[in-house]
Every structure is written in C-alpha cells, then in structure tokens.
Amino acid sequence: MSKKESNVISNQFKKEYKWFIEKYLFRLLGIVNKQLKYDQVAFDEDIAYVAQADDAIYFSVNRCRLFRLDLEGSQRITEDNIKLANRIIQEFLPLSEYKRTDSKRQNNSYPNSKERPGAYAVYRDYIYKRAIEKGISYWILGDYESDYIEEFFGILEEWAVKTYEGKNVTLGFIINPSETSTFDNTYGNWLSFMRDDSAAVLTDCIHSVIELDKDCNFIRHISVSEDDCLQHCDLSYRIPLRFTQVIRRYVTGDKVGVFLLNNGDIILAKNGALCFLKRNLQWLNLSYEAFCNALHPFIDAYHITDTKLIESIFASVLDVSFSHTGGIIALVDTPWDDRKTLKLTESGILNPCDNLQIEKSAEELYREAIKGARKGNVKAKKEDVRKRILKRSIIQSLVHEDKFQKVDRKLRSELMSLDGACILDCAGNIYSFGAIIQNDSGSSGGGRGAAARKLSAYGMAVKISTDGYIELYINQVVEYAIK
C-alpha cells in the first residue's frame, strides 16, 4: 500500500477502532478516564499497531498512525502489555465491522444498528470480547497460536457458574509452553476430562495446581506440600498472601498461572506476579504498574518518594480483596491536622478516640468524649466511648507505633478488615484502623464508597468491597477500578 493510500482510512473504521481501544483495550491496560487524540501520520514502512515513545502511546493501522494517548510524568505501560495490546489489535482487525480503507462493511454478520440497536450492541460486545480472549490466549504462549487455550478459558467460564457437591469450584493451572506432554491422549485429552465432575477436586489453586503444555495436554500434578514439607517462600507485594507459595514456586520463566476462584473470577499470573483478572466476562488489569499509573498524579502532587509505602498499600489491598473481608485505606496530606480546611478531630470526620496520633491518655480521652453529652444518652455514650478507647489501646499495642510499611503484612490485612477506615499520612504514620467516618447526608454508593470518596478529598482512598472489587479515588474521582 502506498503512502497516499495509507492516508485514506475510512471514518467509520476510525470510529470503531477508537471505540474498541477506549472501551475494551484501555481497561485491560489499566487506563481509566482517558481519551485518545487524533494524530494521523503516514509512514512508508510497516509499523507496530501499538508503540510507546516520547511520553505517549501510539495506535496505528495500515502504515498510518491514527491515535495518541499522552502519558504523564513517570506513567508507563510495560513492554509485555504493549506486546499484548499488539496481539489483541491483530485479532480485532479481521473481526471489525468496517473495512479500513473505505466505509463499506467487511463483516455483514453485524445486525443493523438502527433497526436492531440492542442486538447490534450485544453482538459487537461479543465480537470485541472474543478478540480480547484470542489475543490473550496467543500472548500467553508467546504468539504460538493454539485454539486449545481459548477452549480452556471457555471451560473455566462454565465451571465459574457451576458447583460440585453444592460448593463453588476452585481450579489452578500452570501453562508451560516449554514442555511437551507425554500423556496418552488416545481416549481423550485434559480438556475432555475438565468437563467431567472428577476434575473439580484435583486442585484448589492455593496449594495445588495442574501443569499443562501449550496445547493444554496434561503434564503433572504439583503442590506446595511436595516432599512432605512446606518450603520457605519470600513474600512479594505483587502477589496476595494466599497465592504466594504456588506463584513464587511455579509461575517462573515463561510459565503462566491460571486460577479460577470460588467467586467465579479468573486470574492470570506471569513473571511471578498477578497481571490480569477476568470478572463478569471482562478482562481487567490487576498489576502493580497499573495501580501506580493511576496513583501517579497523587504521588507527584504530594512528593511521595517512599516506594515501600506504595508497595505495602498495594499488597494489603490485594490481601483484603482476595480474603473478601472488605476495607478502606486512605493516604492523606501531611500533616492533616494542620490544614486550615480540615481539622482531623475537630471536624467530626474522625472521632478522637479513633485517632492513634493523639497523645492523650485513655482517661483524658474518656473525659473529653463524654463531656457535654446530653442527659438521657450519657449511659450509651459512655459504653460507646469505652469500646472505642479499648479498641484504640489494643490497636496501639499491636502496631507498636510503627509506620504502616513496617507492620506485619498479615496483621495489616486483618486490621484493615475492621469495620471502618485505615487512615495514613504520606509518610506511612497510622492515624487509624477501623475508624468510622461520618459521611455527608445524601451520599451514594454505599457506606464504604461514600467514606472513601470523602477521604479522597484530602489525598487518595481505596475502597475494597467484600466481593473483592477495588476502586481508587483521587480528589473524589475514581481513577482505577477492578470492578
């Protein structure tokens, strides 16, 4: 195709291409609240569909760069995710509705959008998700094209809505592209067996997994209790505590971990870390890099240089999410008490009895808390104050005045699961665990969502729902979501 011809890209295709990138590909790359800019430049040589350079990501087709996404400061998309994006675009193009160089349809199987708008939207959503699924399947294998991986994901989706003996099923697998199965497939392969109820009991994805080759043939069963011992394993902030042993030991080299959880989620792990999660038929980015990209404006604005603090927050968010206890963690301006617009304890947002940074004895706090209580409510007020002060004393004994990043990781997730919010300053000093935030009247999105939104007005806050959903608020706007 000549340079002149490459400039003639159909407007209908541009709209469709832009829609697919913004509504489907962005959420897989962990990009939220961003829009592409038109940036049409023609080239004489072939160029990648997706490339990262000069603080921007460029999207191209037919030797023509069409769109640009500007990155801010240290924001970056990993090279592995750029490779994935290229693979997905490669799968999207032949499935797209319109030809690239004119406005005619190339796929007439799409329902008429004007006559049957509902059917059109459903079909387009199915086609786009199929492009994502195929792109991920081939990316897992280093571009080796095996339809068995896509079939494998389809069977996992079936198990996600089934039960065995009345219980939801968990399954764990390691895909190993470097090894070939020696299993006799005369009477059927592993995928055939996966459809049988017997497959439901063989792994739990936390302590045991099945290793498969690139065509999903059985290699072996492996578990963390091999040789009658549980081996020592260093923790990683990129992995939830419950998956640490199996991922650190077995998701190495070019191996990929695929885990079906009992709530129907499917997670992918690669290079010793979580990378993607499939929830409600949508693939989302669960990586530390995506979290940091979303947090970038806050980190820059408040000059946070302690990466250990951010790593600890991300690790604890993962732990709480996968334990399904729910929680809130907020990082606020330092020092919060000195802001003219907000007095931490005087505003009523945070009860003094919940504030670990107040240097007063339990007796002083008790006297001040019940002072001025209305007649008739004193007894109830006293009981509430006693409970709050006791909880405060226990928490102080547990954390020993350490900064958040110094507190034991398991203890952090347990304390974050208390009803209420964990509040830190930008150095990691702990204001509270389990603080009950007084929300504004008429606030929406549930108690946790309203509290996280309110706290984010003074920094950032992460809400973790009991169903595992994650939302990051900055200045009361959701900047990142696993939802």
GROMACS .gro file of C-alpha atoms in nm, residues 9 17 96 109 116 124 131 146 155-156 168 187 257 286 298 308 314 336 403 407 456-457 466:
model
   23
    9ILE     CA    1  -0.859   0.540   0.629
   17TYR     CA    2  -1.112   0.139   1.616
   96SER     CA    3  -1.407  -0.541   1.291
  109SER     CA    4  -2.295  -1.056   1.008
  116ARG     CA    5  -3.193  -0.358   1.592
  124ARG     CA    6  -2.046  -0.615   1.893
  131ALA     CA    7  -1.078  -1.050   2.010
  146SER     CA    8  -0.331  -2.271   1.981
  155ILE     CA    9  -1.444  -2.446   3.009
  156LEU     CA   10  -1.325  -2.236   3.306
  168ASN     CA   11  -1.827  -2.340   4.422
  187TYR     CA   12  -0.921  -4.180   2.473
  257GLY     CA   13  -0.061  -1.935   3.613
  286LEU     CA   14  -0.455  -0.624   3.826
  298PHE     CA   15  -0.121   1.190   4.373
  308LYS     CA   16   0.790   0.080   5.014
  314PHE     CA   17  -0.092  -0.233   4.711
  336TRP     CA   18  -0.363   1.653   5.803
  403LYS     CA   19   0.467   0.303   6.030
  407VAL     CA   20   0.366  -0.351   6.040
  456SER     CA   21  -1.005   1.121   4.897
  457ALA     CA   22  -1.086   1.492   4.907
  466THR     CA   23  -1.646  -0.772   5.031
   0.00000   0.00000   0.00000
